[in-house]
mmCIF file of C-alpha atoms in Angstrom:
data_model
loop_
_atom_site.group_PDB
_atom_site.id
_atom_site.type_symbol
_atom_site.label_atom_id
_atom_site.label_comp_id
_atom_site.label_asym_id
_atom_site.label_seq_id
_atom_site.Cartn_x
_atom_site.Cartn_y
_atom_site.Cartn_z
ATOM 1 C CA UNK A 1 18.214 5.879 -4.540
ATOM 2 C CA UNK A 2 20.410 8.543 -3.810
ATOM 3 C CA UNK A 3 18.691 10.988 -6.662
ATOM 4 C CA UNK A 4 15.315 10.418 -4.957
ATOM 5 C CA UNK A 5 17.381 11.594 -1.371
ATOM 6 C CA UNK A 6 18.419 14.874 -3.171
ATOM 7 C CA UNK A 7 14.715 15.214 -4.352
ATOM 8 C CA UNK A 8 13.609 15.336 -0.692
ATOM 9 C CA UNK A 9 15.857 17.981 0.060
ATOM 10 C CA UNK A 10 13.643 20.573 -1.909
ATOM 11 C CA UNK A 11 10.123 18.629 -0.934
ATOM 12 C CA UNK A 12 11.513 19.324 2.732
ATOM 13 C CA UNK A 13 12.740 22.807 1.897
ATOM 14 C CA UNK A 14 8.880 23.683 1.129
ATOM 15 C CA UNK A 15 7.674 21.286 3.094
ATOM 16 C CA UNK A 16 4.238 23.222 4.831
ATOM 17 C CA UNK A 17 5.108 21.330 8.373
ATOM 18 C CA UNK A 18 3.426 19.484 10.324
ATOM 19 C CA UNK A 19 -0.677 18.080 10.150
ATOM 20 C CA UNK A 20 -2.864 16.316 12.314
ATOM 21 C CA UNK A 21 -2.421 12.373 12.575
ATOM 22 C CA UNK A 22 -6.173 11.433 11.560
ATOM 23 C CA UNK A 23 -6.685 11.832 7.646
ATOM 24 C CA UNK A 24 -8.696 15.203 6.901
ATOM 25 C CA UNK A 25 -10.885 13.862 4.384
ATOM 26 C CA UNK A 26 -11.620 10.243 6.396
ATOM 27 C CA UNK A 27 -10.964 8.778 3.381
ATOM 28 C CA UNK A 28 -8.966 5.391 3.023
ATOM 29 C CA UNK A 29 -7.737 4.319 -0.442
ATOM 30 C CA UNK A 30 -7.252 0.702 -1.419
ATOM 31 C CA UNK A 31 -4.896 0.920 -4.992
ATOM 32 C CA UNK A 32 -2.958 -1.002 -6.698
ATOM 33 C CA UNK A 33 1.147 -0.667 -6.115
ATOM 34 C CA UNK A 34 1.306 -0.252 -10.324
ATOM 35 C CA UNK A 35 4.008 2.400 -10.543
ATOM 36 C CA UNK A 36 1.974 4.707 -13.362
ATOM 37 C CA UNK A 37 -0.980 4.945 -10.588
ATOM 38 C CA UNK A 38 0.190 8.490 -8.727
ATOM 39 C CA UNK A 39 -3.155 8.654 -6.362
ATOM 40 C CA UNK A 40 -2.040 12.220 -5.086
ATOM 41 C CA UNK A 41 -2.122 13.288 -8.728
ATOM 42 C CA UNK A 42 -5.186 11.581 -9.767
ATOM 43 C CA UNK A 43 -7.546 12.304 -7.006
ATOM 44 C CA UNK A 44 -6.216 15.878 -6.241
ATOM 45 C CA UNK A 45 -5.220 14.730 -2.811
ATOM 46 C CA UNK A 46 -3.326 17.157 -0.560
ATOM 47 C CA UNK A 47 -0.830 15.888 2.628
ATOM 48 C CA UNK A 48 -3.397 15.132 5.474
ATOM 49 C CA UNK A 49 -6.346 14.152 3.669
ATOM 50 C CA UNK A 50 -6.204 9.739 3.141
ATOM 51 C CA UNK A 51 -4.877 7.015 3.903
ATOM 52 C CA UNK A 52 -3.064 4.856 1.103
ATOM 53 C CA UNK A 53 -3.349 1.217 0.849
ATOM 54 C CA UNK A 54 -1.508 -0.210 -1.762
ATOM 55 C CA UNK A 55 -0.218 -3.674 -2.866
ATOM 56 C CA UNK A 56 0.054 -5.979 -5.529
ATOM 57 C CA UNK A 57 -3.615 -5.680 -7.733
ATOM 58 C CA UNK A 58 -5.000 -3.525 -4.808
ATOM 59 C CA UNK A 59 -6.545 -6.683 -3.549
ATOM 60 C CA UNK A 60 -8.583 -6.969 -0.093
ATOM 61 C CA UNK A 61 -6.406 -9.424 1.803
ATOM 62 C CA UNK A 62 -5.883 -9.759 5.308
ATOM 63 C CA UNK A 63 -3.082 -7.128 5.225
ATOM 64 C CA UNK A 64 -5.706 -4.845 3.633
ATOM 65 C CA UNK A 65 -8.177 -5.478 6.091
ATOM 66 C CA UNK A 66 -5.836 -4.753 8.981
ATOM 67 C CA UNK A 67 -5.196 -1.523 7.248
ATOM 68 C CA UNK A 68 -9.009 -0.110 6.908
ATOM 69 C CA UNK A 69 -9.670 -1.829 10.155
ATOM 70 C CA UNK A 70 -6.458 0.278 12.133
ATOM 71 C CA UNK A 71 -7.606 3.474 9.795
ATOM 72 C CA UNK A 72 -11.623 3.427 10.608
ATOM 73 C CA UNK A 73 -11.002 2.244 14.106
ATOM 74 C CA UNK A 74 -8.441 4.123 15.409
ATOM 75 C CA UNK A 75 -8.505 7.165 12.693
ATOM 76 C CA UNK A 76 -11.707 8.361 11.990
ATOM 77 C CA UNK A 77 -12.045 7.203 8.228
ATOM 78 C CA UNK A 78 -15.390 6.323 7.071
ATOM 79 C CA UNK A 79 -15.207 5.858 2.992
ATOM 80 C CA UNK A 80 -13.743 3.766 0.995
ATOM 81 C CA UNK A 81 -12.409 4.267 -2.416
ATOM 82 C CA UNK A 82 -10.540 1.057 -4.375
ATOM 83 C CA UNK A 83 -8.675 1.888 -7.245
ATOM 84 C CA UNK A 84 -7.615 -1.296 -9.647
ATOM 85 C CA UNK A 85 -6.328 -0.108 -12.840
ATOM 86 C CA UNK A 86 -6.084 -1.210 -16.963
ATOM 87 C CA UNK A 87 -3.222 -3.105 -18.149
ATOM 88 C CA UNK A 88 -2.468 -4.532 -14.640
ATOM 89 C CA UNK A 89 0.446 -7.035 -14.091
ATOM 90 C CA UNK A 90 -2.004 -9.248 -11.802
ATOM 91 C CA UNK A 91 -4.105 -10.406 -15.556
ATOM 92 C CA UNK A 92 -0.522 -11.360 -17.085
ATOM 93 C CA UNK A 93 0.151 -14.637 -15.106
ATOM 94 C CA UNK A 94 -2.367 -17.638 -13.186
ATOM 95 C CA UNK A 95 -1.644 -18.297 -9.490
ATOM 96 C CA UNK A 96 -0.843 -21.702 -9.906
ATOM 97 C CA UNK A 97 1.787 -20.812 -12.560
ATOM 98 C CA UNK A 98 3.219 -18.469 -10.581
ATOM 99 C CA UNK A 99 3.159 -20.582 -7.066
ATOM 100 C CA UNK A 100 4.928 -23.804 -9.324
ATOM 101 C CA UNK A 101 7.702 -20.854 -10.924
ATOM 102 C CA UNK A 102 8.900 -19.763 -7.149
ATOM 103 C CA UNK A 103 8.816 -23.470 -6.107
ATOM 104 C CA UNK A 104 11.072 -24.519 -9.135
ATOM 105 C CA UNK A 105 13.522 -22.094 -8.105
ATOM 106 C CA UNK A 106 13.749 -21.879 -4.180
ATOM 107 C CA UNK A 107 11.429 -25.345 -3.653
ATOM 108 C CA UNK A 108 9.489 -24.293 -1.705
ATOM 109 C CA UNK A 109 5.597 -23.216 -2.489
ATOM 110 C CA UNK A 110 4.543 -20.055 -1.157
ATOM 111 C CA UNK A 111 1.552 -20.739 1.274
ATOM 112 C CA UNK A 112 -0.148 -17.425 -0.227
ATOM 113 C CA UNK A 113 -2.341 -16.766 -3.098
ATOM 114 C CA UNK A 114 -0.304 -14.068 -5.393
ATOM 115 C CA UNK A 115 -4.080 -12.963 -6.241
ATOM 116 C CA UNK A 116 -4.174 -12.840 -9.946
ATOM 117 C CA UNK A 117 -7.357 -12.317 -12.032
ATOM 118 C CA UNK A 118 -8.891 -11.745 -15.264
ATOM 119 C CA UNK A 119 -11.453 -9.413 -15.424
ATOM 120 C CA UNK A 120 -10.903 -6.342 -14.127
ATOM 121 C CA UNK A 121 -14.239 -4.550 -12.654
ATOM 122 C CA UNK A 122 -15.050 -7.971 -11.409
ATOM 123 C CA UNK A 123 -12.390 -8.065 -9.225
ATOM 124 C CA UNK A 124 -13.621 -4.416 -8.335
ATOM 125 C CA UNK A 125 -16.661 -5.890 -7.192
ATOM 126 C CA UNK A 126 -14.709 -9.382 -5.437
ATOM 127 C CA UNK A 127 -12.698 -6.733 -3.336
ATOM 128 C CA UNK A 128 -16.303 -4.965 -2.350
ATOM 129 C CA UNK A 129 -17.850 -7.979 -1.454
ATOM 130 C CA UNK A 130 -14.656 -9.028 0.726
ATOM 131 C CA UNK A 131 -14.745 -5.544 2.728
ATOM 132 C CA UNK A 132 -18.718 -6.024 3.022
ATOM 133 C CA UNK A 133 -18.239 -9.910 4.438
ATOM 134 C CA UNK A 134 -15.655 -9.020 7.149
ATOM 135 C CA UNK A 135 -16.657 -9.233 10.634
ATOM 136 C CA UNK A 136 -14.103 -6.402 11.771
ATOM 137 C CA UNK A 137 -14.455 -3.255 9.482
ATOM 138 C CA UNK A 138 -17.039 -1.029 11.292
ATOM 139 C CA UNK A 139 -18.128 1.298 8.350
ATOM 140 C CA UNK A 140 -19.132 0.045 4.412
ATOM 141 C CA UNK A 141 -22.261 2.552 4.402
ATOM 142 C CA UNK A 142 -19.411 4.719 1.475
ATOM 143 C CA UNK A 143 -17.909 2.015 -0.539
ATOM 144 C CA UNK A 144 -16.762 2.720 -4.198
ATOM 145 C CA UNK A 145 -15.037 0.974 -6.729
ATOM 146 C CA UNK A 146 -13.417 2.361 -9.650
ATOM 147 C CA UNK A 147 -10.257 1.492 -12.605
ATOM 148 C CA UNK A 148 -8.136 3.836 -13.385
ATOM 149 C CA UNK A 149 -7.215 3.754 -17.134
ATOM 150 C CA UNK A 150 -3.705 4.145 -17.815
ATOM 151 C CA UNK A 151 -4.007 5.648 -21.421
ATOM 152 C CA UNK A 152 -6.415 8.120 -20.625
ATOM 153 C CA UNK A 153 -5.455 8.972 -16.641
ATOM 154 C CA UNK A 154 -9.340 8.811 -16.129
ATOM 155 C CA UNK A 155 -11.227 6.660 -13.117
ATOM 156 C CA UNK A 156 -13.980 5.056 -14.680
ATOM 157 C CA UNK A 157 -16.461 3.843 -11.356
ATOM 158 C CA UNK A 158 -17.330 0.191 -11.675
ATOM 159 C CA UNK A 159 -21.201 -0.716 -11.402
ATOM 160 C CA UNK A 160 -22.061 -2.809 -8.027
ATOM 161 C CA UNK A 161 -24.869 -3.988 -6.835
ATOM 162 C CA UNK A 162 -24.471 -5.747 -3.141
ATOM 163 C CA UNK B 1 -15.636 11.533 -3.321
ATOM 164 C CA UNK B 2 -17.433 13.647 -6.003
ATOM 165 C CA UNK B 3 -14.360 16.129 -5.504
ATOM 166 C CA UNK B 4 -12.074 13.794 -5.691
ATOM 167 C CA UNK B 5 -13.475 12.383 -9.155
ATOM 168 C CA UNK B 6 -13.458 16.190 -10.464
ATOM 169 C CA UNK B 7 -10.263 16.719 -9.666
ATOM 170 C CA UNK B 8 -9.410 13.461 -12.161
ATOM 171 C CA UNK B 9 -10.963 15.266 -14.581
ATOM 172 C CA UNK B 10 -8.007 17.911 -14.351
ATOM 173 C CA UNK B 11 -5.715 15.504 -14.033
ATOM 174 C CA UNK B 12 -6.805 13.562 -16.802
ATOM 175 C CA UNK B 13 -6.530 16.908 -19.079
ATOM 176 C CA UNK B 14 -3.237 17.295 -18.636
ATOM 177 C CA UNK B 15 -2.564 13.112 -18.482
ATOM 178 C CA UNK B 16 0.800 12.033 -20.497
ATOM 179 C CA UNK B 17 -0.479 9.399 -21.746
ATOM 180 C CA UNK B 18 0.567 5.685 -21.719
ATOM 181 C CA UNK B 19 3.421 4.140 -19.748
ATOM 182 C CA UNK B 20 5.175 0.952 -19.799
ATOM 183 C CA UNK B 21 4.063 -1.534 -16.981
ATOM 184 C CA UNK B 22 7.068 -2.751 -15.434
ATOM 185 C CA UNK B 23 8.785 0.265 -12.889
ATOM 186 C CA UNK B 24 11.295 2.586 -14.884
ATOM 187 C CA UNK B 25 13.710 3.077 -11.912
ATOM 188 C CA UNK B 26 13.395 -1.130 -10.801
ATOM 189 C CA UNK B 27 12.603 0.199 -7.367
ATOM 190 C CA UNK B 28 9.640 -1.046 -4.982
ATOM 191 C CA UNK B 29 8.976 1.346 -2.290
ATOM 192 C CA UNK B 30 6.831 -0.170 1.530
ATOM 193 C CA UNK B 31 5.491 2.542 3.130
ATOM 194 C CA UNK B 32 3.262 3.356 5.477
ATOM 195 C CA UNK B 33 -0.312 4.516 4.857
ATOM 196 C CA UNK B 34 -0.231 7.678 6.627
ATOM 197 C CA UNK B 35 -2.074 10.687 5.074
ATOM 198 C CA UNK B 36 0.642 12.555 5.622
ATOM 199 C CA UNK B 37 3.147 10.683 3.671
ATOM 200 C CA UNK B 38 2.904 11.832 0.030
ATOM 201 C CA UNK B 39 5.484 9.340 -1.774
ATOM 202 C CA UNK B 40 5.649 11.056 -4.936
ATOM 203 C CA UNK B 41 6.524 14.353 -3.821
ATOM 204 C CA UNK B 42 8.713 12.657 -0.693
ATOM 205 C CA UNK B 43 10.955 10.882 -3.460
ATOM 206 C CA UNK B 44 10.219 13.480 -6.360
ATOM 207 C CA UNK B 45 8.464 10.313 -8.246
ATOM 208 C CA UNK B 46 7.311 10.373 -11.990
ATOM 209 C CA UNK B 47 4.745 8.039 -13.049
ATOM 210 C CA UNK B 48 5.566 5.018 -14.102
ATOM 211 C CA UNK B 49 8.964 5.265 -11.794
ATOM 212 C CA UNK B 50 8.470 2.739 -8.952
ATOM 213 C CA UNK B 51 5.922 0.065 -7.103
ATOM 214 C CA UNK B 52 4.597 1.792 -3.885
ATOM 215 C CA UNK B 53 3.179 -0.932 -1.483
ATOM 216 C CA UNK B 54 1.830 0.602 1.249
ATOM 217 C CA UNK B 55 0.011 -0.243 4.565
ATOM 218 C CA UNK B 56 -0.835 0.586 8.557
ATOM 219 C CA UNK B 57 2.651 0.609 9.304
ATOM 220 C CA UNK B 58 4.725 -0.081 6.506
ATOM 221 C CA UNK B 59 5.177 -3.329 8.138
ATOM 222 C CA UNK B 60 6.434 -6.011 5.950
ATOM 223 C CA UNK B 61 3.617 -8.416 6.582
ATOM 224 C CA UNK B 62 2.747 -11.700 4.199
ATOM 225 C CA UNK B 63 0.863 -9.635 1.686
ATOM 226 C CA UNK B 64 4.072 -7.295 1.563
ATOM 227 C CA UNK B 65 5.380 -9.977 0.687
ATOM 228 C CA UNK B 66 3.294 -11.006 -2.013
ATOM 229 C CA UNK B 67 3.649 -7.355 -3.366
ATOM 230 C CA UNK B 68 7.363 -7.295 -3.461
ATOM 231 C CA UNK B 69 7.481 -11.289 -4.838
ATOM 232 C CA UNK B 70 5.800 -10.175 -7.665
ATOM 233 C CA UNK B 71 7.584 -6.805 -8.348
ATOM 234 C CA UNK B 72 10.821 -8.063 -8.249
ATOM 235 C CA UNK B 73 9.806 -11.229 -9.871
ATOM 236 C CA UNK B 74 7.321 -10.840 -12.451
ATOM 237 C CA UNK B 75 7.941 -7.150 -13.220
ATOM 238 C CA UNK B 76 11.587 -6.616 -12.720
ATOM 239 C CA UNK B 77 12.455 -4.186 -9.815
ATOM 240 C CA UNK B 78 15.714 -4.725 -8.000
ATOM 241 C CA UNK B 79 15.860 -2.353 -4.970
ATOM 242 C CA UNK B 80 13.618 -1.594 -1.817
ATOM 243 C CA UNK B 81 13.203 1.403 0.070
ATOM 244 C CA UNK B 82 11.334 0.607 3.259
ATOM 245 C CA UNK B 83 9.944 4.549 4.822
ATOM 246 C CA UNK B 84 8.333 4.795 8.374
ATOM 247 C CA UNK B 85 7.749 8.004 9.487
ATOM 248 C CA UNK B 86 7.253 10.157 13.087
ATOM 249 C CA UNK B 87 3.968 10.313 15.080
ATOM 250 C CA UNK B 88 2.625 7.101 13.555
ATOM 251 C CA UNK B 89 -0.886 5.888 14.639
ATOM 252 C CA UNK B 90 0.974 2.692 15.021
ATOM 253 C CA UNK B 91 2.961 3.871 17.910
ATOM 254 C CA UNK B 92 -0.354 4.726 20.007
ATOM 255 C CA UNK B 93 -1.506 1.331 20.913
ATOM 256 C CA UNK B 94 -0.573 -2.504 21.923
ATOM 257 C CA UNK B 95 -2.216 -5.443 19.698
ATOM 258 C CA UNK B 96 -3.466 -7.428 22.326
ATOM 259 C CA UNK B 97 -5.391 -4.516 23.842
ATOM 260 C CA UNK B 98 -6.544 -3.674 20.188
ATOM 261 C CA UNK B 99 -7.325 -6.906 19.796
ATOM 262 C CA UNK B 100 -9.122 -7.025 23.165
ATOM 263 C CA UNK B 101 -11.696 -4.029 21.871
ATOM 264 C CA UNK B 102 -12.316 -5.870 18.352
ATOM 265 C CA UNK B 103 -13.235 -8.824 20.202
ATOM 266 C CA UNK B 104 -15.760 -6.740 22.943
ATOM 267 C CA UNK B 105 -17.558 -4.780 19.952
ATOM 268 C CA UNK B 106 -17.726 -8.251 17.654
ATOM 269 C CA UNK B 107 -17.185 -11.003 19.780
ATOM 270 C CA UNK B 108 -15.038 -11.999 17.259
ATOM 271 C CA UNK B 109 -11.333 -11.995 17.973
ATOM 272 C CA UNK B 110 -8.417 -11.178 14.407
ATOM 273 C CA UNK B 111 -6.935 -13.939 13.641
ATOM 274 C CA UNK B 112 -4.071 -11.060 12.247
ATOM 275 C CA UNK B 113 -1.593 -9.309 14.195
ATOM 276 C CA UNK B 114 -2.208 -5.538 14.193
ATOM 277 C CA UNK B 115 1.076 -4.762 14.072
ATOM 278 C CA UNK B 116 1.668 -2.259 16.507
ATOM 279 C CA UNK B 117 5.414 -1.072 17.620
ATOM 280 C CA UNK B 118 7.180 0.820 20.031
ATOM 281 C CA UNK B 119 10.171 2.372 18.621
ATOM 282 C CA UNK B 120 10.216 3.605 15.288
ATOM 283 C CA UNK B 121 13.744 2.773 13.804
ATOM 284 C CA UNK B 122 13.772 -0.753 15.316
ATOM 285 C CA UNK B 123 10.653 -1.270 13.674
ATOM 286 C CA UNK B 124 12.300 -0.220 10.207
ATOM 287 C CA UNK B 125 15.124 -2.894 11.050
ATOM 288 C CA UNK B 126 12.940 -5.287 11.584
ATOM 289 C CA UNK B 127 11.365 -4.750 8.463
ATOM 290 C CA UNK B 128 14.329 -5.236 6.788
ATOM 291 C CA UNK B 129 15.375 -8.143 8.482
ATOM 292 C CA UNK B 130 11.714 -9.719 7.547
ATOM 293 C CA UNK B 131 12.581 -9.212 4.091
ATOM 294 C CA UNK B 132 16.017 -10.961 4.124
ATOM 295 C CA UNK B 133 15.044 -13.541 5.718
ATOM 296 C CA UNK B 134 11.954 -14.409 3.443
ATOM 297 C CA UNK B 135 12.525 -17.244 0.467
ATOM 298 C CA UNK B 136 10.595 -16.161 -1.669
ATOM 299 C CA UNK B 137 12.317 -12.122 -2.416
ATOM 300 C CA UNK B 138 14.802 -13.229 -4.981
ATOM 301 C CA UNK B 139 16.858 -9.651 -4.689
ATOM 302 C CA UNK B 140 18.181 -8.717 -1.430
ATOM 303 C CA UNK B 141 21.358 -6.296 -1.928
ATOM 304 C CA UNK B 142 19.697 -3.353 -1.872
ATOM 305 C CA UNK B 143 17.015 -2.819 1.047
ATOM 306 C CA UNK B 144 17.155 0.809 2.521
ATOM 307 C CA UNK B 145 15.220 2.016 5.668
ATOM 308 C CA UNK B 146 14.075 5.555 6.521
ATOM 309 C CA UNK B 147 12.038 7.202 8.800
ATOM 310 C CA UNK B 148 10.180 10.696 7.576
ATOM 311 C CA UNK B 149 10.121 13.306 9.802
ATOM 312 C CA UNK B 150 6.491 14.664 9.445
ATOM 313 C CA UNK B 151 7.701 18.115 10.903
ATOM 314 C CA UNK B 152 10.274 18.613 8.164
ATOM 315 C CA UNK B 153 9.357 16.628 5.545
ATOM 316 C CA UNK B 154 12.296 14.962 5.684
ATOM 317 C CA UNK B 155 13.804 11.501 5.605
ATOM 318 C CA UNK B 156 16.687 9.957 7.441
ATOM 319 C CA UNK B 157 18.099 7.111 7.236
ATOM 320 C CA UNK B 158 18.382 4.017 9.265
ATOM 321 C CA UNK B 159 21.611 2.597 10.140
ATOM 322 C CA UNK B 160 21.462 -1.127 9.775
ATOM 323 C CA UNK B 161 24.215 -3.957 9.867
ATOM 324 C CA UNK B 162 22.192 -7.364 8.829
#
């Protein structure tokens, strides 16, 4: 960790100082954590412009809803952008699998769902449909789905009908 | 978002090609979502280095959790750097009066905990200490807090005795 420490020295050393609080572009990204997805990069995003949600598939859980919910209610953001990606971790395992592995080893079950799946722009579409059913996110007029391909660096946008 | 999915189109151009899925550096980052905070640059990231879970907060909620479970677990990553950061939204309100306004434009009260905090580097200990004392996070020897200055662009650590 210490190498990334000495790496902030020079980001802070051109650092541009400091920006407003609410994200420029009132844009809030839902991604997956997958360490080859560098959303800055691939969306041309500047400091100041989104807010990054990220976790394990970039599934809509709770956690994710709390996010959108804090960043359209409190921040301004008004679009949506989800970014699940090819080759993901979350299609190499089943829940059930994975829930009987950790309780083998600790014994104890988790009493979440790790949130694997299969097919990719379907889970696109089961993360839409989750943002569109809850009763607490105030804007899903700018919704889009989309997988990043991890051989190519392109987003493709996934089809979706509500 | 058109912008955004022309500016993958440069990004794509110049795209390395295809990484291997499980982190390079065995490092899962929890950070907050913050516009501001650009991981990559913060850390001087490569793709394909390191898991970045992020959320309102950085808190270290359930579906952090989840995330870091099934980084550490399923795809090998050993340390965590938890980063807060100055002048977070998250600062600027209680729950229960968040809460409170959900419930008066729905009528529907969160069954979730915003997450709101007071001061920032208690809230990284307590992060910390959510994380050690969870069953399921198999690797706990290396946890690191900081809190990124959004003036300098710089990060500091947090001193914390478990």
């Amino acid at each position: 960790m210490d190498e990334y420490l000495n790496n902030n020295v020079a980001y802070a050393a051109a650092f541009g100082g400091p920006l407003a609080l609410p994200p420029a572009r009132k844009l809030a990204v839902v991604a997956c954590m997958d360490a080859r997805l560098n959303i800055f990069g691939i969306l041309g995003l500047k400091e100041g412009d989104a807010h990054i949600i990220r976790n394990a598939g970039g599934a809509v859980t709770e956690d994710a809803i709390r996010s959108v919910v804090i960043s359209q209610r409190l921040l301004g953001t008004r679009r949506i952008m989800l970014i699940h990606h090819t080759d993901c971790g979350m299609q190499t395992f089943k829940d059930d699998e994975f829930k009987a592995e950790i309780e083998a080893d600790t014994r104890i079950r988790p009493p979440w769902a790790p949130e694997a799946f299969t097919d990719l722009e379907d889970d696109v579409r089961q993360s839409i449909r989750r943002i569109e059913a809850d009763p607490f996110v105030p804007y899903k007029h700018s919704i889009r789905g989309f997988v990043f391909d991890v051989e190519t660096g392109k987003l493709n946008e996934v089809s979706y009908v509500s």
